[in-house]
Short mmCIF file of C-alpha atoms in Angstrom, two decimals:
data_model
loop_
_atom_site.label_atom_id
_atom_site.label_comp_id
_atom_site.label_asym_id
_atom_site.label_seq_id
_atom_site.Cartn_x
_atom_site.Cartn_y
_atom_site.Cartn_z
CA MET A 258 -57.49 46.37 -3.20
CA LYS A 259 -60.55 44.87 -4.84
CA THR A 260 -63.29 43.27 -2.74
CA LYS A 261 -62.78 39.53 -2.34
CA TYR A 262 -65.58 36.97 -2.60
CA LEU A 263 -65.76 33.26 -1.85
CA ILE A 264 -67.67 30.49 -3.65
CA SER A 265 -69.01 27.28 -2.14
CA ILE A 266 -70.16 24.30 -4.20
CA ASP A 267 -72.92 22.21 -2.65
CA GLN A 268 -73.07 19.00 -4.69
CA SER A 269 -76.22 17.24 -3.49
CA THR A 270 -78.32 14.24 -4.49
CA GLN A 271 -80.69 16.17 -6.73
CA GLY A 272 -78.33 18.76 -8.18
CA THR A 273 -75.42 21.14 -7.76
CA LYS A 274 -75.50 24.62 -6.22
CA ALA A 275 -72.96 27.43 -6.35
CA LEU A 276 -73.14 29.88 -3.45
CA LEU A 277 -71.41 33.27 -3.54
CA PHE A 278 -70.37 34.98 -0.29
CA ASP A 279 -69.29 38.58 0.20
CA PRO A 280 -66.25 39.61 2.30
CA TYR A 281 -68.39 39.57 5.47
CA GLY A 282 -69.66 36.01 5.05
CA ASN A 283 -73.09 37.00 3.73
CA LEU A 284 -74.62 34.71 1.10
CA ILE A 285 -75.46 37.03 -1.78
CA LYS A 286 -76.13 34.79 -4.79
CA ARG A 287 -77.06 31.19 -5.59
CA THR A 288 -77.36 29.21 -8.81
CA ASP A 289 -78.59 25.62 -9.24
CA LYS A 290 -78.58 22.89 -11.84
CA ALA A 291 -80.23 19.49 -11.48
CA HIS A 292 -78.79 16.23 -12.76
CA ARG A 293 -80.49 13.01 -13.84
CA GLN A 294 -81.63 10.38 -11.36
CA ILE A 295 -80.80 7.15 -13.18
CA ILE A 296 -82.98 4.32 -11.82
CA ASN A 297 -83.09 0.93 -13.53
CA GLU A 298 -85.61 -1.91 -13.39
CA LYS A 299 -83.89 -3.35 -10.31
CA GLY A 300 -84.33 -0.08 -8.43
CA TRP A 301 -80.62 0.72 -8.52
CA VAL A 302 -79.96 4.46 -8.22
CA SER A 303 -77.05 6.00 -10.16
CA HIS A 304 -75.62 9.39 -11.17
CA ASP A 305 -73.45 10.33 -14.13
CA PRO A 306 -70.22 11.76 -12.61
CA LEU A 307 -69.30 13.58 -15.82
CA GLU A 308 -72.69 15.30 -15.80
CA ILE A 309 -72.10 16.33 -12.18
CA TYR A 310 -68.70 17.80 -13.03
CA LYS A 311 -70.08 19.64 -16.07
CA ASN A 312 -72.86 21.09 -13.91
CA THR A 313 -70.32 22.16 -11.29
CA ILE A 314 -68.44 24.22 -13.86
CA TYR A 315 -71.72 25.65 -15.14
CA VAL A 316 -73.14 26.84 -11.79
CA VAL A 317 -69.88 28.52 -10.78
CA GLN A 318 -69.70 30.41 -14.08
CA GLU A 319 -73.36 31.39 -13.71
CA VAL A 320 -73.10 32.63 -10.13
CA VAL A 321 -70.14 34.89 -10.97
CA GLN A 322 -71.75 36.25 -14.12
CA GLN A 323 -75.16 36.80 -12.53
CA ALA A 324 -73.60 38.59 -9.57
CA GLY A 325 -71.71 40.91 -11.91
CA ILE A 326 -68.40 40.60 -10.09
CA ALA A 327 -64.98 40.37 -11.72
CA ARG A 328 -63.56 36.87 -11.94
CA GLU A 329 -60.33 37.90 -10.24
CA GLN A 330 -62.31 38.94 -7.15
CA VAL A 331 -62.99 35.30 -6.20
CA ALA A 332 -60.48 34.39 -3.49
CA GLY A 333 -61.23 30.71 -2.88
CA LEU A 334 -63.61 27.78 -2.88
CA GLY A 335 -65.34 25.43 -0.44
CA ILE A 336 -67.01 22.13 -1.35
CA SER A 337 -69.74 20.09 0.30
CA ASN A 338 -70.95 16.84 -1.19
CA GLN A 339 -73.49 14.03 -1.00
CA ARG A 340 -71.29 11.76 1.04
CA GLU A 341 -71.76 8.03 0.54
CA THR A 342 -72.34 8.24 -3.22
CA THR A 343 -69.41 6.28 -4.64
CA LEU A 344 -67.56 6.10 -7.94
CA ALA A 345 -64.30 4.96 -9.52
CA TRP A 346 -62.25 6.43 -12.34
CA ASP A 347 -59.01 5.89 -14.23
CA ARG A 348 -56.18 7.56 -12.33
CA THR A 349 -54.51 8.79 -15.54
CA THR A 350 -57.37 9.68 -17.86
CA GLY A 351 -59.97 10.68 -15.28
CA VAL A 352 -62.61 8.64 -17.13
CA PRO A 353 -65.15 6.94 -14.80
CA VAL A 354 -65.46 3.17 -15.09
CA GLY A 355 -69.25 3.56 -14.76
CA ASN A 356 -71.91 5.68 -13.17
CA ALA A 357 -71.70 6.62 -9.50
CA VAL A 358 -73.58 4.36 -7.05
CA VAL A 359 -75.87 6.71 -5.10
CA TRP A 360 -76.01 6.52 -1.31
CA GLN A 361 -79.67 5.44 -1.47
CA CYS A 362 -78.82 2.40 -3.58
CA ALA A 363 -78.78 -1.00 -1.83
CA ARG A 364 -77.30 -3.01 -4.73
CA ALA A 365 -74.40 -4.12 -2.53
CA SER A 366 -76.68 -5.90 -0.02
CA ASP A 367 -75.56 -9.37 -1.09
CA LEU A 368 -71.93 -8.33 -0.79
CA CYS A 369 -72.57 -7.14 2.78
CA ASP A 370 -74.26 -10.47 3.54
CA ARG A 371 -71.14 -12.22 2.27
CA VAL A 372 -68.92 -10.11 4.54
CA ALA A 373 -71.24 -10.72 7.50
CA LYS A 374 -70.85 -14.49 7.09
CA THR A 375 -67.10 -14.13 7.70
CA GLY A 376 -67.85 -12.89 11.22
CA GLN A 377 -66.09 -9.54 10.65
CA ALA A 378 -69.08 -7.19 11.07
CA GLU A 379 -68.38 -6.25 14.68
CA LYS A 380 -64.69 -5.63 13.99
CA ILE A 381 -65.72 -3.26 11.19
CA ARG A 382 -68.07 -1.35 13.51
CA GLU A 383 -65.54 -1.16 16.34
CA ARG A 384 -62.88 0.40 14.12
CA THR A 385 -64.96 2.56 11.76
CA GLY A 386 -67.87 3.42 14.06
CA ILE A 387 -70.28 2.20 11.39
CA PRO A 388 -72.42 -0.98 11.26
CA LEU A 389 -72.05 -3.13 8.16
CA SER A 390 -74.49 -1.81 5.56
CA PRO A 391 -74.75 -1.36 1.77
CA TYR A 392 -75.43 2.31 2.54
CA PHE A 393 -71.71 3.02 2.94
CA PRO A 394 -68.95 3.25 0.28
CA ALA A 395 -66.94 0.19 1.41
CA SER A 396 -69.38 -2.31 -0.10
CA LYS A 397 -70.20 0.05 -2.97
CA ILE A 398 -66.52 0.21 -3.98
CA ALA A 399 -66.29 -3.57 -3.69
CA TRP A 400 -69.37 -3.90 -5.92
CA ILE A 401 -67.81 -1.60 -8.53
CA LEU A 402 -64.55 -3.56 -8.49
CA GLU A 403 -66.46 -6.82 -9.04
CA ASN A 404 -69.04 -5.63 -11.55
CA GLU A 405 -67.77 -2.72 -13.65
CA ALA A 406 -65.73 -3.83 -16.66
CA GLY A 407 -62.00 -3.39 -16.14
CA ALA A 408 -62.31 -1.89 -12.65
CA GLY A 409 -60.78 -4.82 -10.80
CA GLU A 410 -57.85 -5.04 -13.20
CA LYS A 411 -57.12 -1.32 -12.95
CA ALA A 412 -57.29 -1.51 -9.15
CA GLU A 413 -54.76 -4.34 -9.06
CA LYS A 414 -52.36 -2.19 -11.11
CA ARG A 415 -53.10 0.84 -8.88
CA GLU A 416 -54.42 2.67 -11.92
CA LEU A 417 -57.79 3.37 -10.27
CA CYS A 418 -59.13 6.10 -8.01
CA HIS A 419 -62.26 5.32 -6.05
CA GLY A 420 -64.16 7.19 -3.41
CA THR A 421 -66.75 9.85 -2.80
CA ILE A 422 -67.92 12.83 -4.85
CA ASP A 423 -65.66 15.33 -3.05
CA SER A 424 -62.50 13.51 -4.13
CA TRP A 425 -63.90 13.24 -7.68
CA LEU A 426 -64.53 16.99 -7.86
CA VAL A 427 -61.14 17.85 -6.33
CA TYR A 428 -59.44 15.54 -8.84
CA LYS A 429 -61.31 16.98 -11.83
CA LEU A 430 -61.06 20.62 -10.76
CA THR A 431 -57.29 20.33 -10.27
CA LYS A 432 -56.85 18.47 -13.59
CA GLY A 433 -55.77 15.31 -11.78
CA LYS A 434 -53.06 16.99 -9.70
CA SER A 435 -54.87 16.47 -6.39
CA TYR A 436 -56.55 13.28 -5.19
CA LYS A 437 -57.71 14.13 -1.68
CA THR A 438 -60.62 13.81 0.71
CA ASP A 439 -61.26 15.26 4.16
CA PHE A 440 -61.70 13.62 7.56
CA SER A 441 -65.50 13.90 7.50
CA ASN A 442 -65.91 12.11 4.17
CA ALA A 443 -63.24 9.51 4.97
CA SER A 444 -64.99 8.59 8.20
CA ARG A 445 -68.17 7.73 6.27
CA THR A 446 -66.55 5.22 3.93
CA GLN A 447 -66.50 2.34 6.46
CA LEU A 448 -62.81 1.96 5.58
CA TYR A 449 -61.30 4.63 7.86
CA ASN A 450 -60.16 3.86 11.40
CA ILE A 451 -61.66 6.74 13.37
CA PHE A 452 -59.49 6.01 16.42
CA GLU A 453 -56.12 5.73 14.68
CA LEU A 454 -57.09 8.30 11.99
CA LYS A 455 -55.93 6.30 8.99
CA TRP A 456 -57.23 3.96 6.29
CA ASP A 457 -57.55 0.60 8.03
CA GLU A 458 -55.62 -1.93 5.95
CA GLU A 459 -57.35 -4.93 7.52
CA ILE A 460 -60.84 -3.53 6.97
CA CYS A 461 -59.92 -2.61 3.40
CA ALA A 462 -58.76 -6.19 2.84
CA ILE A 463 -62.09 -7.57 4.07
CA PHE A 464 -63.76 -5.68 1.21
CA GLY A 465 -61.01 -6.50 -1.30
CA ILE A 466 -59.85 -2.89 -1.50
CA ASP A 467 -56.26 -1.67 -1.83
CA PRO A 468 -55.86 1.41 0.44
CA ASN A 469 -53.24 2.74 -1.99
CA ASN A 470 -56.12 3.45 -4.38
CA LEU A 471 -57.91 5.63 -1.81
CA ALA A 472 -57.54 9.39 -1.56
CA GLU A 473 -55.15 11.22 0.75
CA VAL A 474 -57.03 12.29 3.89
CA CYS A 475 -56.60 15.97 4.81
CA GLU A 476 -57.88 18.39 7.42
CA SER A 477 -61.22 19.86 6.41
CA ASP A 478 -59.87 23.43 6.19
CA SER A 479 -56.58 22.58 4.46
CA CYS A 480 -55.73 23.47 0.88
CA PHE A 481 -56.96 20.67 -1.38
CA GLY A 482 -55.44 22.12 -4.53
CA TRP A 483 -55.94 24.94 -7.02
CA THR A 484 -58.43 25.29 -9.85
CA ASP A 485 -59.23 27.72 -12.64
CA PHE A 486 -62.56 26.00 -13.46
CA ASP A 487 -61.50 24.90 -16.91
CA GLY A 488 -60.03 28.32 -17.72
CA PHE A 489 -62.91 30.40 -16.38
CA PHE A 490 -60.78 32.17 -13.76
CA PRO A 491 -57.72 34.12 -14.99
CA LYS A 492 -55.64 32.60 -12.19
CA PRO A 493 -56.24 29.39 -10.18
CA ILE A 494 -58.02 29.79 -6.85
CA PRO A 495 -57.46 27.55 -3.78
CA ILE A 496 -59.93 24.90 -2.65
CA HIS A 497 -59.71 25.55 1.07
CA GLY A 498 -62.63 23.78 2.74
CA VAL A 499 -64.14 20.36 2.05
CA MET A 500 -66.83 18.64 4.12
CA GLY A 501 -69.54 16.09 3.65
CA ASP A 502 -72.88 17.87 3.35
CA SER A 503 -74.19 16.91 6.79
CA HIS A 504 -70.93 17.88 8.50
CA GLY A 505 -71.02 21.15 6.58
CA ALA A 506 -74.52 21.82 7.88
CA LEU A 507 -73.42 21.05 11.46
CA PHE A 508 -70.52 23.48 11.10
CA GLY A 509 -72.66 26.11 9.38
CA GLN A 510 -75.26 25.85 12.15
CA GLY A 511 -72.52 26.72 14.63
CA CYS A 512 -72.85 23.36 16.46
CA LEU A 513 -69.22 23.52 17.53
CA GLU A 514 -69.60 22.28 21.11
CA ALA A 515 -70.40 18.84 22.54
CA GLY A 516 -74.12 18.17 22.95
CA MET A 517 -75.27 20.42 20.10
CA ILE A 518 -77.43 18.63 17.53
CA LYS A 519 -78.85 19.33 14.08
CA ALA A 520 -81.03 17.59 11.51
CA THR A 521 -80.69 18.19 7.79
CA TYR A 522 -83.90 17.61 5.83
CA GLY A 523 -83.01 16.84 2.25
CA THR A 524 -83.73 13.97 -0.10
CA GLY A 525 -82.71 11.87 2.87
CA SER A 526 -81.78 13.16 6.29
CA SER A 527 -78.74 13.26 8.51
CA ILE A 528 -79.16 13.84 12.22
CA MET A 529 -75.86 14.68 13.86
CA MET A 530 -74.75 15.39 17.43
CA ASN A 531 -71.36 16.91 18.24
CA ILE A 532 -69.80 14.77 21.01
CA GLY A 533 -66.45 16.56 21.25
CA GLU A 534 -62.89 15.29 20.94
CA LYS A 535 -63.44 11.71 22.17
CA PRO A 536 -65.24 9.03 20.13
CA LEU A 537 -68.19 7.13 21.61
CA LEU A 538 -69.45 3.92 20.01
CA SER A 539 -73.23 3.79 19.88
CA THR A 540 -75.26 1.00 21.44
CA HIS A 541 -78.57 2.35 20.12
CA GLY A 542 -78.29 1.98 16.36
CA VAL A 543 -76.59 5.22 15.32
CA VAL A 544 -73.03 5.57 14.12
CA THR A 545 -69.90 7.39 15.21
CA SER A 546 -68.05 9.53 12.69
CA LEU A 547 -65.61 12.38 12.55
CA ALA A 548 -67.26 15.79 12.44
CA TRP A 549 -64.19 17.43 10.91
CA SER A 550 -60.56 18.22 11.59
CA ILE A 551 -59.92 21.95 11.68
CA GLY A 552 -56.81 23.72 12.88
CA GLY A 553 -55.31 20.43 14.03
CA LYS A 554 -58.31 19.60 16.24
CA VAL A 555 -60.48 16.56 15.51
CA SER A 556 -64.13 16.51 16.60
CA TYR A 557 -66.44 13.48 16.66
CA VAL A 558 -70.17 13.07 16.12
CA LEU A 559 -72.98 10.61 16.57
CA GLU A 560 -75.08 10.37 13.43
CA GLY A 561 -78.15 8.66 12.12
CA ASN A 562 -79.09 8.57 8.45
CA LEU A 563 -82.47 8.20 6.82
CA ASN A 564 -82.94 7.19 3.20
CA TYR A 565 -86.32 8.77 2.51
CA THR A 566 -87.44 12.05 4.06
CA GLY A 567 -87.75 14.82 1.46
CA ALA A 568 -87.73 12.04 -1.14
CA VAL A 569 -91.13 10.98 0.21
CA ILE A 570 -92.55 14.30 -0.99
CA THR A 571 -90.91 13.78 -4.38
CA TRP A 572 -92.56 10.34 -4.49
CA LEU A 573 -95.98 11.89 -3.83
CA LYS A 574 -95.42 14.35 -6.68
CA ASP A 575 -93.56 12.41 -9.36
CA ASP A 576 -94.77 8.85 -8.85
CA LEU A 577 -98.19 8.97 -7.20
CA LYS A 578 -99.13 12.28 -8.90
CA LEU A 579 -101.05 13.29 -5.75
CA ILE A 580 -99.56 16.79 -5.73
CA GLU A 581 -98.12 19.13 -8.32
CA SER A 582 -95.79 20.96 -5.95
CA PRO A 583 -94.27 20.19 -2.51
CA SER A 584 -95.82 23.43 -1.26
CA GLU A 585 -99.28 21.81 -1.46
CA THR A 586 -98.49 19.32 1.29
CA GLU A 587 -98.87 21.78 4.17
CA GLN A 588 -102.45 22.75 3.32
CA LEU A 589 -103.46 19.16 2.56
CA ALA A 590 -102.06 17.96 5.90
CA ARG A 591 -104.09 20.63 7.70
CA GLN A 592 -107.23 19.49 5.85
CA ALA A 593 -106.71 15.89 6.95
CA SER A 594 -108.58 14.35 9.83
CA GLN A 595 -106.33 14.57 12.87
CA GLU A 596 -107.98 11.38 14.13
CA ASP A 597 -106.69 9.38 11.17
CA ARG A 598 -103.94 7.00 12.30
CA THR A 599 -102.42 6.16 8.92
CA CYS A 600 -98.64 5.70 9.10
CA LEU A 601 -96.37 5.61 6.07
CA ILE A 602 -93.20 3.59 6.58
CA PRO A 603 -90.98 4.84 3.70
CA ALA A 604 -88.71 1.78 3.49
CA PHE A 605 -88.38 2.03 -0.29
CA SER A 606 -84.76 0.89 -0.04
CA GLY A 607 -84.81 -0.48 3.48
CA LEU A 608 -84.62 1.43 6.76
CA GLY A 609 -81.55 3.27 8.00
CA ALA A 610 -80.83 4.34 11.57
CA PRO A 611 -81.63 3.15 14.14
CA TYR A 612 -83.05 -0.05 12.56
CA TRP A 613 -80.49 -0.82 9.83
CA ASP A 614 -82.75 -3.21 7.98
CA SER A 615 -81.91 -3.06 4.27
CA ARG A 616 -84.63 -5.63 3.48
CA ALA A 617 -87.55 -3.84 5.13
CA THR A 618 -90.27 -2.84 2.68
CA ALA A 619 -92.44 0.28 2.49
CA ALA A 620 -96.05 0.20 3.65
CA PHE A 621 -99.05 2.22 4.71
CA ILE A 622 -100.22 0.96 8.11
CA GLY A 623 -103.53 1.80 9.77
CA MET A 624 -105.53 3.03 6.77
CA SER A 625 -109.32 3.06 6.96
CA ARG A 626 -112.16 3.61 4.50
CA THR A 627 -112.10 7.32 5.34
CA THR A 628 -108.39 7.71 4.53
CA ARG A 629 -108.21 10.09 1.55
CA LYS A 630 -105.56 12.11 -0.22
CA PRO A 631 -105.14 14.62 2.64
CA GLU A 632 -104.59 11.80 5.14
CA ILE A 633 -102.05 10.12 2.88
CA VAL A 634 -100.16 13.41 2.47
CA LYS A 635 -100.32 13.99 6.24
CA ALA A 636 -98.86 10.52 6.83
CA ALA A 637 -96.08 11.27 4.34
CA LEU A 638 -95.13 14.48 6.16
CA GLU A 639 -95.38 12.96 9.61
CA CYS A 640 -93.19 9.98 8.72
CA ILE A 641 -90.34 12.47 8.25
CA ALA A 642 -90.72 13.75 11.82
CA PHE A 643 -91.17 10.26 13.24
CA GLN A 644 -87.90 9.08 11.65
CA ILE A 645 -86.00 12.13 12.91
CA THR A 646 -87.34 11.49 16.42
CA ASP A 647 -86.18 7.86 16.30
CA VAL A 648 -82.62 9.00 15.71
CA VAL A 649 -82.60 11.88 18.19
CA GLN A 650 -83.84 9.57 20.95
CA ALA A 651 -81.13 7.02 20.14
CA MET A 652 -78.43 9.70 20.35
CA SER A 653 -79.82 11.12 23.56
CA GLU A 654 -79.57 7.67 25.16
CA ASP A 655 -76.05 7.06 23.83
CA ALA A 656 -74.69 10.43 24.94
CA GLU A 657 -76.78 10.44 28.13
CA MET A 658 -77.90 13.98 27.33
CA LYS A 659 -81.38 15.46 27.11
CA VAL A 660 -81.85 17.32 23.84
CA GLU A 661 -83.07 20.81 24.71
CA GLU A 662 -83.33 22.10 21.14
CA LEU A 663 -82.90 20.83 17.62
CA GLN A 664 -81.21 22.91 14.92
CA VAL A 665 -82.67 22.06 11.52
CA ASP A 666 -82.01 22.96 7.90
CA GLY A 667 -83.01 21.99 4.39
CA GLY A 668 -85.91 22.71 2.06
CA PRO A 669 -88.64 20.75 3.94
CA THR A 670 -88.08 22.93 7.03
CA ARG A 671 -90.16 25.62 5.27
CA ASN A 672 -93.21 23.39 5.79
CA ARG A 673 -94.84 24.81 8.91
CA TYR A 674 -97.01 21.75 9.54
CA LEU A 675 -93.96 19.49 9.51
CA MET A 676 -91.90 21.73 11.78
CA GLN A 677 -94.68 22.16 14.34
CA PHE A 678 -95.30 18.41 14.33
CA GLN A 679 -91.56 17.82 14.83
CA SER A 680 -91.52 20.13 17.84
CA ASP A 681 -94.70 18.55 19.24
CA LEU A 682 -93.47 15.00 18.79
CA MET A 683 -90.09 15.63 20.45
CA GLN A 684 -91.51 18.07 23.01
CA THR A 685 -88.59 20.40 22.42
CA LYS A 686 -87.70 23.60 20.57
CA VAL A 687 -86.94 23.42 16.86
CA GLN A 688 -84.71 26.20 15.50
CA ILE A 689 -84.75 27.00 11.77
CA PRO A 690 -82.14 29.33 10.27
CA GLU A 691 -83.20 31.98 7.81
CA ALA A 692 -80.73 30.58 5.28
CA GLU A 693 -81.58 27.26 3.59
CA GLU A 694 -78.12 26.41 2.30
CA LEU A 695 -76.39 25.24 5.49
CA SER A 696 -74.65 22.31 3.78
CA GLY A 697 -72.80 24.76 1.56
CA ILE A 698 -72.44 27.48 4.19
CA GLY A 699 -70.34 25.24 6.48
CA PRO A 700 -67.41 24.63 4.09
CA ALA A 701 -67.66 28.26 2.96
CA TYR A 702 -67.20 29.43 6.54
CA ALA A 703 -64.29 26.98 6.99
CA ALA A 704 -62.64 28.17 3.77
CA GLY A 705 -63.15 31.84 4.62
CA LEU A 706 -61.66 31.33 8.09
CA ALA A 707 -58.64 29.52 6.62
CA LEU A 708 -58.12 32.30 4.07
CA GLY A 709 -58.52 35.05 6.67
CA LEU A 710 -61.57 36.56 4.94
CA TRP A 711 -63.55 36.63 8.21
CA ASP A 712 -63.42 35.50 11.86
CA MET A 713 -65.65 33.42 14.16
CA ALA A 714 -68.19 36.25 14.35
CA VAL A 715 -69.43 34.99 10.98
CA PHE A 716 -71.51 32.40 12.86
CA ASP A 717 -73.59 35.20 14.39
CA LYS A 718 -75.00 36.20 11.01
CA ILE A 719 -77.68 33.50 10.81
CA SER A 720 -81.04 34.46 12.29
CA ARG A 721 -83.47 31.73 13.34
CA GLN A 722 -87.18 31.01 13.65
CA THR A 723 -88.28 28.98 16.68
CA TYR A 724 -91.07 26.40 17.01
CA GLU A 725 -92.17 25.29 20.48
CA PRO A 726 -94.42 22.35 21.46
CA LYS A 727 -98.19 22.93 21.37
CA MET A 728 -99.31 19.30 21.66
CA ASN A 729 -99.57 17.84 25.16
CA ALA A 730 -96.92 15.30 26.07
CA GLU A 731 -99.30 12.34 26.44
CA THR A 732 -100.79 12.83 22.96
CA ALA A 733 -97.29 13.09 21.51
CA ARG A 734 -96.29 9.87 23.26
CA GLN A 735 -99.34 8.02 21.91
CA LYS A 736 -98.60 9.13 18.36
CA TYR A 737 -94.99 8.01 18.66
CA ASP A 738 -96.00 4.66 20.13
CA GLY A 739 -98.27 4.15 17.12
CA TRP A 740 -95.35 4.81 14.79
CA LYS A 741 -93.11 2.32 16.61
CA GLU A 742 -95.76 -0.37 16.35
CA ALA A 743 -96.17 0.30 12.62
CA VAL A 744 -92.40 0.04 12.05
CA ARG A 745 -92.28 -3.34 13.79
CA LYS A 746 -94.69 -4.69 11.17
CA VAL A 747 -92.35 -4.00 8.23
CA LEU A 748 -89.02 -5.10 9.68
CA ALA A 749 -87.67 -8.14 7.85
#
């Protein structure tokens, strides 16, 4: 029998990756392709869903061809996705009614204000685990239905599909035969009742959404359909694992027990704590979601989301032109005066958890005449760690657990200055896996387990680097207090 391989698609904010795994769960090949970031004069952020699908086909073809394996050796597929990015398309033709509204985009703020005036915000949070915010797909879908030509009419006739990128890819890859999402993605829409495990008809009605137009919700390791990647594979392969990217990273990190916590550093960041089989509503500004449903067992998480973490580094490079490469930031931060107290509050599209202020604006606080490029870069790096710490502290208070170590993943974790500062600030261990691609590794592991390609020992394959605190606790506290004071100055 020929050796069997598995592919995972990691469809993220900046681009699409295809990851190829051998029969033992080892990641052996990766291909990437970026897509356009469409930003208009109002600051709205969009993606072209057809470009994303085209790139998905491309990276899978490339990873198989570059690895030199036979196409018939691929046994199955996992998918992770940028979660709250929202789109709608014609149920019959598969043609989008417009570009996807990216999770960062706050264009639905006025719609959320309208909903808030009805007095329904607390009901929404109590059933979905999520505070009312334009960050989530509920208001984004409502915005699409009201503003994209023909969308409302198609929705009334139940001729429209709308949801997150995972359901779009599943639909397109299966040639429209499968319109499904998983528990993790559904729980992030602000339309799913996380206690009753179903689309909440009353919440949907508040946003003017017909639940019949939403995807079927399936277990994260179930079979979502079959695909031949537009004829690339000689026979269709099963899609057997789907998770939102942050949930995928939590699963890939092996955070399978209550109390385990991870932070994904990407364009934005997701900090997620596994809280087990019983939901817990936060009172400290984070949200409750479903981690996944695997093998008939549902797990819950606390989560906080940040709009701008890695994106701050992109801003330094592409907009301010202060650096040519993200790799420069580590050396510049080390050159900076450690006495400089400049704080960057990256509220370019408001602040996420635990503040949830969509109208907060970005600012540098505490600059002096001696603040130069190195100090600005240092402030940009440190604001990432400060934001992560905000969320971890909120979760620790909600769960009444002391965080002993933080599992981290994502490109910015290769920055040694940032990781040491994160450990110092939190006064705890920070564990970094050797592999960068945890968002894609999680659904790959889930798919491989479902297909019987490997067993739970696959989680032992990831080696880790550890950072431990070097800064004394009082200095760390003073730095964090300075951050909190700076944040108070930008809140609306």
